[in-house]
């Protein structure tokens, strides 16, 4: 864990030189500048490559939301274990090197801890301005912890959350800060409290796409409550978030504007991603994996088959491609992608699930179809209409998994549904004549901590949450 802070502090410097890691704010070398003004700390929130990366490569590969080439399957045994659902693989032994999903998240947490500890006592700002930056850091810290607990621990279940371990909780930017691997319940309580503290001070309009606004706070609260199976509170905050921003992007319009390029046979010329900093669906923007800063993943043929016929969002993003012995759907967008933040479409679909869970099937499907009308080409579009709760929920889950592909959410949703056991998620595929299955109760749904974390936990201890 100490390594996390050493890396984080170096990144946080942003050109500022400190005398030592232990007392970097107390002993400033001559000619150097220590952060004292609010603007100095607010600048850390703009360091997107350090503090806004949400790497979920393992989860994306497990879901087969990311195509992994034959060469990479042969070269990277961990990729093969997740992608081919190898329950015999010792993924702990295979995680010998540092893992971005873990270290980037804690580097961001160190940044946000630094801001939370110091923003309210900075200079050259009003108390209200200080509170805004403090609140933004609180939300971002909570988001990082949500990502970590849903990647490295079992999903939230009220019956076991108070006994099962989650991830190390660290609330100080000090390099020697103690950490404790808290229970899942303790971490969720901490996350909810951070957002509760922040909500009164979040602005309605963001300073940049990286700064959470009030809508982002409500949307994230809704996400957390859904993961806790608290559908009443999730619906409440989904409605509050949509009152702040309820825009949906017109993917049918995007396809029609670019169809000459998109439909050109045997051409893989890219069009510009609309899912960047100015995407109308954004509450807050965060990057995905490093490779996704300018491109997104290609996807397997089997995964492509789960999209609806006429899905303009799918047609605009991927096109079937064959090279040698491999066939997959190659990415055809370039630019920026909000794979780590929160968007309105997620909140619409949270609302739809909560309504369906409450037996309000017609209302739930109205919300679902509102989303689908902006995605499905008119020639293929039909309203989903049913009075059956299971049919309605499965339609919502299918749309949500497709809409949020290459984000953490389909993985977190699958874990939540598998723990519940009523709408389990499992997958089957055939490769080279062999059938592979990812069972709903597989241990593969929980990612192991990297060895670097367990062997060097800093001022604390870390226990693996999965056997292999």
Tab-separated table of C-alpha atoms in Angstrom:
chain	number	residue	atom	x	y	z
A	1	UNK	CA	0.000	0.000	0.000
A	2	UNK	CA	2.912	2.343	0.662
A	3	UNK	CA	3.765	2.128	-3.020
A	4	UNK	CA	0.363	3.560	-3.830
A	5	UNK	CA	1.064	6.694	-1.846
A	6	UNK	CA	4.559	7.124	-3.165
A	7	UNK	CA	3.240	6.990	-6.719
A	8	UNK	CA	0.245	9.133	-5.911
A	9	UNK	CA	2.271	11.860	-4.253
A	10	UNK	CA	4.631	12.020	-7.193
A	11	UNK	CA	1.679	12.386	-9.528
A	12	UNK	CA	-0.004	14.894	-7.251
A	13	UNK	CA	3.024	17.139	-7.302
A	14	UNK	CA	2.141	18.471	-10.744
A	15	UNK	CA	5.429	20.268	-10.885
A	16	UNK	CA	5.478	21.241	-7.225
A	17	UNK	CA	8.508	20.055	-5.246
A	18	UNK	CA	8.197	18.925	-1.655
A	19	UNK	CA	11.011	18.313	0.847
A	20	UNK	CA	9.885	14.839	1.922
A	21	UNK	CA	6.968	12.459	1.625
A	22	UNK	CA	6.286	12.563	5.359
A	23	UNK	CA	6.221	16.338	5.766
A	24	UNK	CA	5.660	17.591	2.279
A	25	UNK	CA	3.413	20.467	3.373
A	26	UNK	CA	5.543	21.514	6.333
A	27	UNK	CA	9.024	21.928	4.882
A	28	UNK	CA	9.001	23.622	1.493
A	29	UNK	CA	12.326	23.919	-0.352
A	30	UNK	CA	13.437	27.434	-1.243
A	31	UNK	CA	12.052	28.538	-4.574
A	32	UNK	CA	9.285	25.925	-4.559
A	33	UNK	CA	5.585	26.334	-4.073
A	34	UNK	CA	3.374	24.360	-1.693
A	35	UNK	CA	-0.378	24.238	-2.347
A	36	UNK	CA	-2.135	26.760	-0.138
A	37	UNK	CA	-4.809	28.349	-2.330
A	38	UNK	CA	-8.006	26.535	-3.186
A	39	UNK	CA	-7.055	26.686	-6.863
A	40	UNK	CA	-3.965	24.588	-6.098
A	41	UNK	CA	-6.130	21.770	-4.767
A	42	UNK	CA	-8.895	22.160	-7.311
A	43	UNK	CA	-6.281	21.635	-10.031
A	44	UNK	CA	-5.814	18.071	-8.803
A	45	UNK	CA	-9.392	17.318	-9.856
A	46	UNK	CA	-8.418	18.148	-13.434
A	47	UNK	CA	-5.627	15.562	-13.543
A	48	UNK	CA	-7.818	13.131	-15.437
A	49	UNK	CA	-5.180	10.603	-16.436
A	50	UNK	CA	-4.188	10.073	-12.800
A	51	UNK	CA	-7.419	10.531	-10.877
A	52	UNK	CA	-10.238	9.658	-13.267
A	53	UNK	CA	-9.228	6.281	-14.641
A	54	UNK	CA	-11.625	3.424	-13.985
A	55	UNK	CA	-9.845	0.328	-15.255
A	56	UNK	CA	-12.096	-2.744	-15.235
A	57	UNK	CA	-10.201	-4.895	-17.742
A	58	UNK	CA	-10.700	-8.141	-15.802
A	59	UNK	CA	-14.448	-7.614	-15.503
A	60	UNK	CA	-14.778	-6.653	-19.157
A	61	UNK	CA	-12.910	-9.788	-20.206
A	62	UNK	CA	-14.931	-12.016	-17.881
A	63	UNK	CA	-18.175	-10.736	-19.404
A	64	UNK	CA	-16.642	-11.135	-22.874
A	65	UNK	CA	-17.491	-7.468	-23.453
A	66	UNK	CA	-13.942	-7.112	-24.770
A	67	UNK	CA	-12.502	-9.227	-27.567
A	68	UNK	CA	-9.170	-10.812	-26.619
A	69	UNK	CA	-7.024	-11.931	-29.543
A	70	UNK	CA	-5.637	-15.444	-29.810
A	71	UNK	CA	-2.138	-14.021	-29.385
A	72	UNK	CA	-3.053	-12.298	-26.125
A	73	UNK	CA	-4.846	-15.387	-24.832
A	74	UNK	CA	-1.644	-17.335	-25.403
A	75	UNK	CA	0.628	-14.643	-23.942
A	76	UNK	CA	-1.366	-13.524	-20.897
A	77	UNK	CA	-2.571	-16.400	-18.732
A	78	UNK	CA	-4.699	-14.092	-16.590
A	79	UNK	CA	-6.542	-12.849	-19.684
A	80	UNK	CA	-7.143	-16.459	-20.676
A	81	UNK	CA	-8.418	-17.374	-17.200
A	82	UNK	CA	-11.056	-14.643	-17.216
A	83	UNK	CA	-11.990	-14.706	-20.893
A	84	UNK	CA	-12.262	-18.502	-21.147
A	85	UNK	CA	-13.870	-18.886	-17.693
A	86	UNK	CA	-11.188	-21.221	-16.381
A	87	UNK	CA	-12.264	-22.065	-12.835
A	88	UNK	CA	-9.108	-24.129	-12.295
A	89	UNK	CA	-6.769	-21.209	-12.923
A	90	UNK	CA	-5.040	-19.665	-9.916
A	91	UNK	CA	-5.686	-16.030	-10.695
A	92	UNK	CA	-3.950	-14.943	-7.489
A	93	UNK	CA	-0.707	-16.530	-8.667
A	94	UNK	CA	-1.176	-14.938	-12.081
A	95	UNK	CA	-1.532	-11.419	-10.623
A	96	UNK	CA	2.165	-11.007	-9.974
A	97	UNK	CA	2.511	-7.433	-11.200
A	98	UNK	CA	0.787	-4.222	-10.209
A	99	UNK	CA	-2.765	-3.848	-11.433
A	100	UNK	CA	-4.131	-0.571	-12.703
A	101	UNK	CA	-7.632	-1.301	-11.423
A	102	UNK	CA	-6.255	-1.319	-7.879
A	103	UNK	CA	-3.422	1.183	-7.874
A	104	UNK	CA	-5.062	3.812	-10.039
A	105	UNK	CA	-8.130	3.740	-7.803
A	106	UNK	CA	-6.069	4.235	-4.658
A	107	UNK	CA	-3.933	6.915	-6.299
A	108	UNK	CA	-7.167	8.799	-6.947
A	109	UNK	CA	-8.319	8.192	-3.378
A	110	UNK	CA	-5.042	9.645	-2.112
A	111	UNK	CA	-5.663	12.743	-4.201
A	112	UNK	CA	-9.223	13.107	-2.961
A	113	UNK	CA	-8.117	12.553	0.638
A	114	UNK	CA	-5.577	15.350	0.223
A	115	UNK	CA	-8.291	17.705	-1.029
A	116	UNK	CA	-10.792	16.705	1.665
A	117	UNK	CA	-8.170	17.234	4.384
A	118	UNK	CA	-7.080	20.672	3.171
A	119	UNK	CA	-9.697	22.361	0.982
A	120	UNK	CA	-11.640	23.974	3.824
A	121	UNK	CA	-8.526	25.711	5.210
A	122	UNK	CA	-7.138	27.017	1.910
A	123	UNK	CA	-6.759	30.663	0.927
A	124	UNK	CA	-7.977	32.926	-1.870
A	125	UNK	CA	-11.530	31.557	-1.919
A	126	UNK	CA	-14.852	32.002	-0.177
A	127	UNK	CA	-16.174	29.411	2.240
A	128	UNK	CA	-18.787	28.427	-0.335
A	129	UNK	CA	-16.133	27.872	-3.009
A	130	UNK	CA	-14.088	25.757	-0.608
A	131	UNK	CA	-17.107	23.630	0.236
A	132	UNK	CA	-17.778	22.913	-3.439
A	133	UNK	CA	-14.289	21.504	-4.079
A	134	UNK	CA	-14.439	19.571	-0.797
A	135	UNK	CA	-17.812	18.088	-1.798
A	136	UNK	CA	-16.617	17.174	-5.286
A	137	UNK	CA	-13.676	15.285	-3.802
A	138	UNK	CA	-16.027	13.482	-1.421
A	139	UNK	CA	-18.170	12.193	-4.292
A	140	UNK	CA	-15.145	11.124	-6.334
A	141	UNK	CA	-13.630	9.290	-3.372
A	142	UNK	CA	-16.925	7.487	-2.809
A	143	UNK	CA	-17.071	6.539	-6.493
A	144	UNK	CA	-13.584	5.028	-6.317
A	145	UNK	CA	-14.491	2.974	-3.275
A	146	UNK	CA	-17.671	1.758	-4.968
A	147	UNK	CA	-15.609	0.606	-7.943
A	148	UNK	CA	-13.090	-1.161	-5.723
A	149	UNK	CA	-15.608	-2.995	-3.550
A	150	UNK	CA	-17.589	-4.210	-6.550
A	151	UNK	CA	-14.444	-5.388	-8.317
A	152	UNK	CA	-12.493	-7.034	-5.488
A	153	UNK	CA	-15.197	-8.148	-3.046
A	154	UNK	CA	-18.455	-10.035	-3.080
A	155	UNK	CA	-21.540	-8.040	-3.893
A	156	UNK	CA	-23.605	-6.375	-1.171
A	157	UNK	CA	-26.069	-8.692	0.570
A	158	UNK	CA	-27.708	-7.529	3.779
A	159	UNK	CA	-27.367	-10.972	5.352
A	160	UNK	CA	-23.574	-11.135	4.948
A	161	UNK	CA	-22.397	-7.537	4.475
A	162	UNK	CA	-21.481	-7.137	8.146
A	163	UNK	CA	-19.198	-10.180	8.162
A	164	UNK	CA	-17.598	-10.323	4.700
A	165	UNK	CA	-14.534	-8.203	4.027
A	166	UNK	CA	-14.331	-5.557	1.326
A	167	UNK	CA	-11.201	-3.470	0.589
A	168	UNK	CA	-8.778	-1.339	2.635
A	169	UNK	CA	-10.344	1.915	3.809
A	170	UNK	CA	-7.902	4.835	3.837
A	171	UNK	CA	-9.025	8.353	4.708
A	172	UNK	CA	-5.709	10.208	4.827
A	173	UNK	CA	-3.212	11.208	2.141
A	174	UNK	CA	-0.320	10.696	4.576
A	175	UNK	CA	2.116	8.082	3.300
A	176	UNK	CA	2.025	6.293	6.670
A	177	UNK	CA	-1.736	6.463	7.084
A	178	UNK	CA	-3.179	3.321	8.642
A	179	UNK	CA	-5.576	1.211	6.618
A	180	UNK	CA	-8.104	-1.380	7.642
A	181	UNK	CA	-9.853	-3.878	5.423
A	182	UNK	CA	-13.384	-3.081	6.510
A	183	UNK	CA	-16.522	-5.145	6.027
A	184	UNK	CA	-18.727	-4.606	3.007
A	185	UNK	CA	-21.340	-2.958	5.253
A	186	UNK	CA	-18.799	-0.572	6.747
A	187	UNK	CA	-17.589	0.481	3.329
A	188	UNK	CA	-21.096	1.054	1.973
A	189	UNK	CA	-21.925	3.097	5.062
A	190	UNK	CA	-18.790	5.149	4.424
A	191	UNK	CA	-19.714	5.661	0.745
A	192	UNK	CA	-23.256	6.737	1.581
A	193	UNK	CA	-22.022	9.119	4.268
A	194	UNK	CA	-19.528	10.756	1.882
A	195	UNK	CA	-22.305	11.474	-0.596
A	196	UNK	CA	-24.653	12.653	2.163
A	197	UNK	CA	-21.981	15.121	3.308
A	198	UNK	CA	-21.412	16.343	-0.243
A	199	UNK	CA	-24.965	16.798	-1.559
A	200	UNK	CA	-25.739	20.156	0.137
A	201	UNK	CA	-22.677	21.752	-1.476
A	202	UNK	CA	-22.588	20.304	-4.981
A	203	UNK	CA	-23.267	22.907	-7.704
A	204	UNK	CA	-26.061	22.433	-10.200
A	205	UNK	CA	-23.649	23.172	-13.050
A	206	UNK	CA	-20.217	21.535	-13.227
A	207	UNK	CA	-17.037	23.565	-13.572
A	208	UNK	CA	-15.815	20.901	-16.010
A	209	UNK	CA	-17.053	17.464	-17.033
A	210	UNK	CA	-14.668	15.993	-14.438
A	211	UNK	CA	-16.279	17.862	-11.541
A	212	UNK	CA	-19.368	16.116	-10.096
A	213	UNK	CA	-22.453	18.295	-9.936
A	214	UNK	CA	-25.699	17.858	-7.998
A	215	UNK	CA	-27.109	15.563	-10.657
A	216	UNK	CA	-24.023	13.377	-10.388
A	217	UNK	CA	-24.446	13.154	-6.619
A	218	UNK	CA	-28.059	12.066	-6.945
A	219	UNK	CA	-27.236	9.632	-9.769
A	220	UNK	CA	-24.426	8.018	-7.812
A	221	UNK	CA	-26.616	7.715	-4.721
A	222	UNK	CA	-29.165	5.927	-6.918
A	223	UNK	CA	-26.477	3.560	-8.229
A	224	UNK	CA	-25.302	2.701	-4.722
A	225	UNK	CA	-28.795	2.095	-3.345
A	226	UNK	CA	-29.628	-0.145	-6.309
A	227	UNK	CA	-26.519	-2.230	-5.588
A	228	UNK	CA	-27.804	-2.557	-2.018
A	229	UNK	CA	-31.198	-3.759	-3.329
A	230	UNK	CA	-32.872	-0.701	-1.795
A	231	UNK	CA	-35.215	0.020	-4.690
A	232	UNK	CA	-37.217	2.705	-2.866
A	233	UNK	CA	-34.189	4.922	-2.248
A	234	UNK	CA	-32.696	4.109	-5.649
A	235	UNK	CA	-35.902	5.276	-7.346
A	236	UNK	CA	-36.061	8.411	-5.192
A	237	UNK	CA	-32.575	9.527	-6.195
A	238	UNK	CA	-33.013	8.459	-9.807
A	239	UNK	CA	-35.946	10.870	-10.057
A	240	UNK	CA	-33.917	13.631	-8.408
A	241	UNK	CA	-31.035	13.024	-10.825
A	242	UNK	CA	-33.319	13.075	-13.864
A	243	UNK	CA	-34.806	16.351	-12.616
A	244	UNK	CA	-31.281	17.760	-12.974
A	245	UNK	CA	-30.561	16.186	-16.374
A	246	UNK	CA	-32.843	13.866	-18.346
A	247	UNK	CA	-31.312	14.255	-21.794
A	248	UNK	CA	-30.789	11.212	-24.015
A	249	UNK	CA	-28.488	11.244	-27.018
A	250	UNK	CA	-30.093	10.631	-30.415
A	251	UNK	CA	-28.132	7.633	-31.691
A	252	UNK	CA	-30.579	7.143	-34.539
A	253	UNK	CA	-29.705	10.654	-35.663
A	254	UNK	CA	-25.994	9.941	-35.271
A	255	UNK	CA	-26.290	6.888	-37.497
A	256	UNK	CA	-28.280	8.756	-40.134
A	257	UNK	CA	-25.712	11.567	-40.178
A	258	UNK	CA	-22.788	9.156	-40.572
A	259	UNK	CA	-24.400	6.247	-42.405
A	260	UNK	CA	-22.428	6.838	-45.608
A	261	UNK	CA	-19.218	6.079	-43.696
A	262	UNK	CA	-20.719	3.487	-41.341
A	263	UNK	CA	-22.357	1.407	-44.052
A	264	UNK	CA	-19.470	1.446	-46.519
A	265	UNK	CA	-18.598	-2.228	-47.154
A	266	UNK	CA	-15.169	-3.447	-45.991
A	267	UNK	CA	-14.315	-0.001	-44.644
A	268	UNK	CA	-13.271	0.611	-41.048
A	269	UNK	CA	-12.863	4.362	-41.225
A	270	UNK	CA	-13.749	5.683	-37.792
A	271	UNK	CA	-16.318	8.309	-36.935
A	272	UNK	CA	-16.033	10.617	-33.929
A	273	UNK	CA	-17.314	9.355	-30.596
A	274	UNK	CA	-20.076	11.539	-29.163
A	275	UNK	CA	-19.462	9.999	-25.710
A	276	UNK	CA	-16.806	12.492	-24.662
A	277	UNK	CA	-16.700	15.471	-22.352
A	278	UNK	CA	-19.740	17.201	-23.877
A	279	UNK	CA	-21.979	14.125	-24.198
A	280	UNK	CA	-25.480	15.306	-23.309
A	281	UNK	CA	-26.017	12.238	-21.123
A	282	UNK	CA	-23.081	13.015	-18.821
A	283	UNK	CA	-23.527	13.710	-15.156
A	284	UNK	CA	-19.809	13.330	-14.638
A	285	UNK	CA	-17.053	12.102	-16.952
A	286	UNK	CA	-14.333	9.569	-16.136
A	287	UNK	CA	-12.061	7.489	-18.348
A	288	UNK	CA	-12.049	3.725	-18.701
A	289	UNK	CA	-8.893	1.702	-19.263
A	290	UNK	CA	-5.815	3.472	-20.596
A	291	UNK	CA	-6.366	2.166	-24.122
A	292	UNK	CA	-9.881	3.560	-23.995
A	293	UNK	CA	-8.723	7.171	-23.716
A	294	UNK	CA	-8.887	7.433	-27.509
A	295	UNK	CA	-10.384	4.123	-28.626
A	296	UNK	CA	-12.732	1.497	-27.282
A	297	UNK	CA	-12.641	-2.278	-27.227
A	298	UNK	CA	-13.579	-4.539	-30.082
A	299	UNK	CA	-16.113	-7.192	-29.073
A	300	UNK	CA	-16.612	-10.923	-29.748
A	301	UNK	CA	-19.179	-12.152	-32.267
A	302	UNK	CA	-21.173	-13.863	-29.504
A	303	UNK	CA	-21.369	-10.593	-27.575
A	304	UNK	CA	-22.498	-8.669	-30.637
A	305	UNK	CA	-25.420	-11.068	-31.019
A	306	UNK	CA	-26.911	-9.861	-27.732
A	307	UNK	CA	-27.716	-6.416	-29.165
A	308	UNK	CA	-31.171	-5.706	-30.530
A	309	UNK	CA	-31.706	-5.763	-34.274
A	310	UNK	CA	-31.482	-2.208	-35.568
A	311	UNK	CA	-29.557	-0.851	-32.571
A	312	UNK	CA	-28.041	2.293	-34.065
A	313	UNK	CA	-25.650	2.647	-31.146
A	314	UNK	CA	-24.213	-0.794	-31.886
A	315	UNK	CA	-24.142	-0.313	-35.664
A	316	UNK	CA	-22.346	3.006	-35.227
A	317	UNK	CA	-19.665	1.542	-32.946
A	318	UNK	CA	-18.661	-1.865	-34.306
A	319	UNK	CA	-18.405	-3.678	-37.636
A	320	UNK	CA	-17.627	-7.343	-38.274
A	321	UNK	CA	-14.010	-7.933	-39.210
A	322	UNK	CA	-11.936	-10.965	-40.137
A	323	UNK	CA	-8.167	-11.205	-40.000
A	324	UNK	CA	-6.528	-14.598	-40.447
A	325	UNK	CA	-8.371	-17.143	-38.310
A	326	UNK	CA	-10.097	-14.535	-36.153
A	327	UNK	CA	-13.463	-12.865	-36.646
A	328	UNK	CA	-14.807	-10.248	-34.285
A	329	UNK	CA	-16.567	-6.869	-34.295
A	330	UNK	CA	-13.967	-4.171	-34.710
A	331	UNK	CA	-14.404	-0.764	-33.088
A	332	UNK	CA	-15.287	2.071	-35.470
A	333	UNK	CA	-15.410	5.084	-33.142
A	334	UNK	CA	-12.462	7.206	-32.051
A	335	UNK	CA	-12.233	9.984	-29.519
A	336	UNK	CA	-13.276	10.122	-25.869
A	337	UNK	CA	-15.511	7.669	-24.015
A	338	UNK	CA	-17.243	8.149	-20.670
A	339	UNK	CA	-16.728	4.606	-19.408
A	340	UNK	CA	-16.053	5.507	-15.782
A	341	UNK	CA	-18.528	8.254	-14.972
A	342	UNK	CA	-22.316	8.348	-14.750
A	343	UNK	CA	-24.797	9.056	-17.542
A	344	UNK	CA	-28.525	9.622	-17.754
A	345	UNK	CA	-29.209	6.340	-19.555
A	346	UNK	CA	-27.990	4.412	-16.504
A	347	UNK	CA	-30.343	6.372	-14.291
A	348	UNK	CA	-33.290	5.849	-16.656
A	349	UNK	CA	-32.682	2.110	-16.483
A	350	UNK	CA	-32.258	2.149	-12.697
A	351	UNK	CA	-35.640	3.858	-12.536
A	352	UNK	CA	-37.144	1.280	-14.899
A	353	UNK	CA	-35.900	-1.606	-12.737
A	354	UNK	CA	-37.139	-0.024	-9.522
A	355	UNK	CA	-40.595	0.536	-11.006
A	356	UNK	CA	-40.749	-3.041	-12.268
A	357	UNK	CA	-39.614	-4.360	-8.878
A	358	UNK	CA	-42.535	-2.457	-7.337
A	359	UNK	CA	-44.975	-4.083	-9.774
A	360	UNK	CA	-45.428	-0.926	-11.868
A	361	UNK	CA	-44.705	-2.805	-15.084
A	362	UNK	CA	-46.367	-0.393	-17.513
A	363	UNK	CA	-44.517	2.600	-16.043
A	364	UNK	CA	-41.241	0.668	-16.091
A	365	UNK	CA	-41.644	-0.194	-19.758
A	366	UNK	CA	-42.497	3.415	-20.615
A	367	UNK	CA	-39.130	4.413	-19.175
A	368	UNK	CA	-37.340	1.564	-20.980
A	369	UNK	CA	-38.985	2.403	-24.303
A	370	UNK	CA	-38.093	6.083	-23.883
A	371	UNK	CA	-34.449	4.983	-23.988
A	372	UNK	CA	-34.940	2.485	-26.815
A	373	UNK	CA	-36.588	5.036	-29.119
A	374	UNK	CA	-33.324	7.000	-29.199
A	375	UNK	CA	-31.362	3.858	-30.032
A	376	UNK	CA	-33.345	1.520	-32.283
A	377	UNK	CA	-33.810	2.391	-35.958
A	378	UNK	CA	-37.498	3.038	-36.819
A	379	UNK	CA	-37.633	0.117	-39.260
A	380	UNK	CA	-36.791	-2.277	-36.401
A	381	UNK	CA	-38.403	-0.518	-33.460
A	382	UNK	CA	-41.361	-1.906	-31.544
A	383	UNK	CA	-42.403	-1.003	-28.028
A	384	UNK	CA	-41.702	-3.735	-25.511
A	385	UNK	CA	-45.100	-4.513	-24.011
A	386	UNK	CA	-45.797	-7.150	-21.370
A	387	UNK	CA	-47.557	-7.569	-18.062
A	388	UNK	CA	-45.019	-10.172	-16.947
A	389	UNK	CA	-42.559	-8.838	-14.358
A	390	UNK	CA	-39.813	-11.302	-15.271
A	391	UNK	CA	-40.063	-10.525	-18.988
A	392	UNK	CA	-39.973	-6.788	-18.254
A	393	UNK	CA	-36.963	-7.019	-15.935
A	394	UNK	CA	-35.019	-9.210	-18.353
A	395	UNK	CA	-35.655	-6.649	-21.113
A	396	UNK	CA	-34.372	-3.902	-18.812
A	397	UNK	CA	-31.276	-5.921	-17.894
A	398	UNK	CA	-30.523	-6.689	-21.545
A	399	UNK	CA	-30.776	-3.044	-22.543
A	400	UNK	CA	-28.700	-1.901	-19.583
A	401	UNK	CA	-25.910	-4.420	-20.261
A	402	UNK	CA	-25.771	-3.235	-23.875
A	403	UNK	CA	-25.943	0.455	-23.038
A	404	UNK	CA	-23.215	0.285	-20.396
A	405	UNK	CA	-20.924	-2.231	-22.069
A	406	UNK	CA	-17.252	-1.731	-21.146
A	407	UNK	CA	-18.176	-0.066	-17.863
A	408	UNK	CA	-18.197	-1.631	-14.394
A	409	UNK	CA	-21.992	-1.591	-14.179
A	410	UNK	CA	-22.923	-4.770	-16.119
A	411	UNK	CA	-20.411	-6.673	-13.971
A	412	UNK	CA	-21.780	-5.175	-10.748
A	413	UNK	CA	-25.349	-5.821	-11.867
A	414	UNK	CA	-24.581	-9.464	-12.697
A	415	UNK	CA	-23.035	-10.006	-9.261
A	416	UNK	CA	-26.054	-8.394	-7.606
A	417	UNK	CA	-28.524	-10.496	-9.568
A	418	UNK	CA	-26.559	-13.696	-9.010
A	419	UNK	CA	-26.507	-13.133	-5.255
A	420	UNK	CA	-30.251	-12.566	-5.293
A	421	UNK	CA	-30.726	-15.775	-7.292
A	422	UNK	CA	-34.039	-14.835	-8.945
A	423	UNK	CA	-32.639	-13.452	-12.218
A	424	UNK	CA	-29.213	-15.149	-12.399
A	425	UNK	CA	-26.646	-14.226	-15.043
A	426	UNK	CA	-24.622	-16.960	-16.747
A	427	UNK	CA	-23.003	-17.347	-20.160
A	428	UNK	CA	-22.111	-20.184	-22.519
A	429	UNK	CA	-19.943	-20.140	-25.640
A	430	UNK	CA	-18.237	-22.586	-27.980
A	431	UNK	CA	-14.644	-22.163	-29.137
A	432	UNK	CA	-12.756	-24.706	-31.247
A	433	UNK	CA	-15.441	-27.287	-30.621
A	434	UNK	CA	-15.342	-26.922	-26.825
A	435	UNK	CA	-18.196	-25.476	-24.800
A	436	UNK	CA	-17.330	-23.057	-22.001
A	437	UNK	CA	-19.682	-21.818	-19.284
A	438	UNK	CA	-19.548	-18.990	-16.773
A	439	UNK	CA	-21.889	-20.104	-14.000
A	440	UNK	CA	-23.880	-17.632	-11.925
A	441	UNK	CA	-22.287	-18.988	-8.728
A	442	UNK	CA	-18.714	-19.087	-10.043
A	443	UNK	CA	-15.926	-17.726	-7.851
A	444	UNK	CA	-14.678	-15.925	-10.981
A	445	UNK	CA	-17.168	-13.116	-10.316
A	446	UNK	CA	-14.870	-11.772	-7.563
A	447	UNK	CA	-11.485	-10.504	-8.724
A	448	UNK	CA	-8.462	-11.264	-6.499
A	449	UNK	CA	-6.250	-8.508	-5.153
A	450	UNK	CA	-2.902	-8.180	-6.958
A	451	UNK	CA	0.069	-9.720	-5.191
A	452	UNK	CA	1.717	-6.321	-4.880
A	453	UNK	CA	-1.119	-5.205	-2.605
A	454	UNK	CA	-1.280	-8.273	-0.375
A	455	UNK	CA	2.488	-8.600	-0.026
A	456	UNK	CA	3.075	-4.891	0.626
A	457	UNK	CA	-0.090	-3.635	2.352
A	458	UNK	CA	1.570	-0.630	3.988
A	459	UNK	CA	0.256	0.259	7.428
A	460	UNK	CA	-2.446	-2.394	7.440
A	461	UNK	CA	-3.316	-5.888	6.299
A	462	UNK	CA	-5.167	-7.314	3.301
A	463	UNK	CA	-6.915	-10.679	3.135
A	464	UNK	CA	-7.931	-12.126	-0.214
A	465	UNK	CA	-11.695	-12.230	-0.764
A	466	UNK	CA	-11.546	-15.218	-3.140
A	467	UNK	CA	-9.626	-18.504	-3.047
A	468	UNK	CA	-8.136	-18.256	-6.540
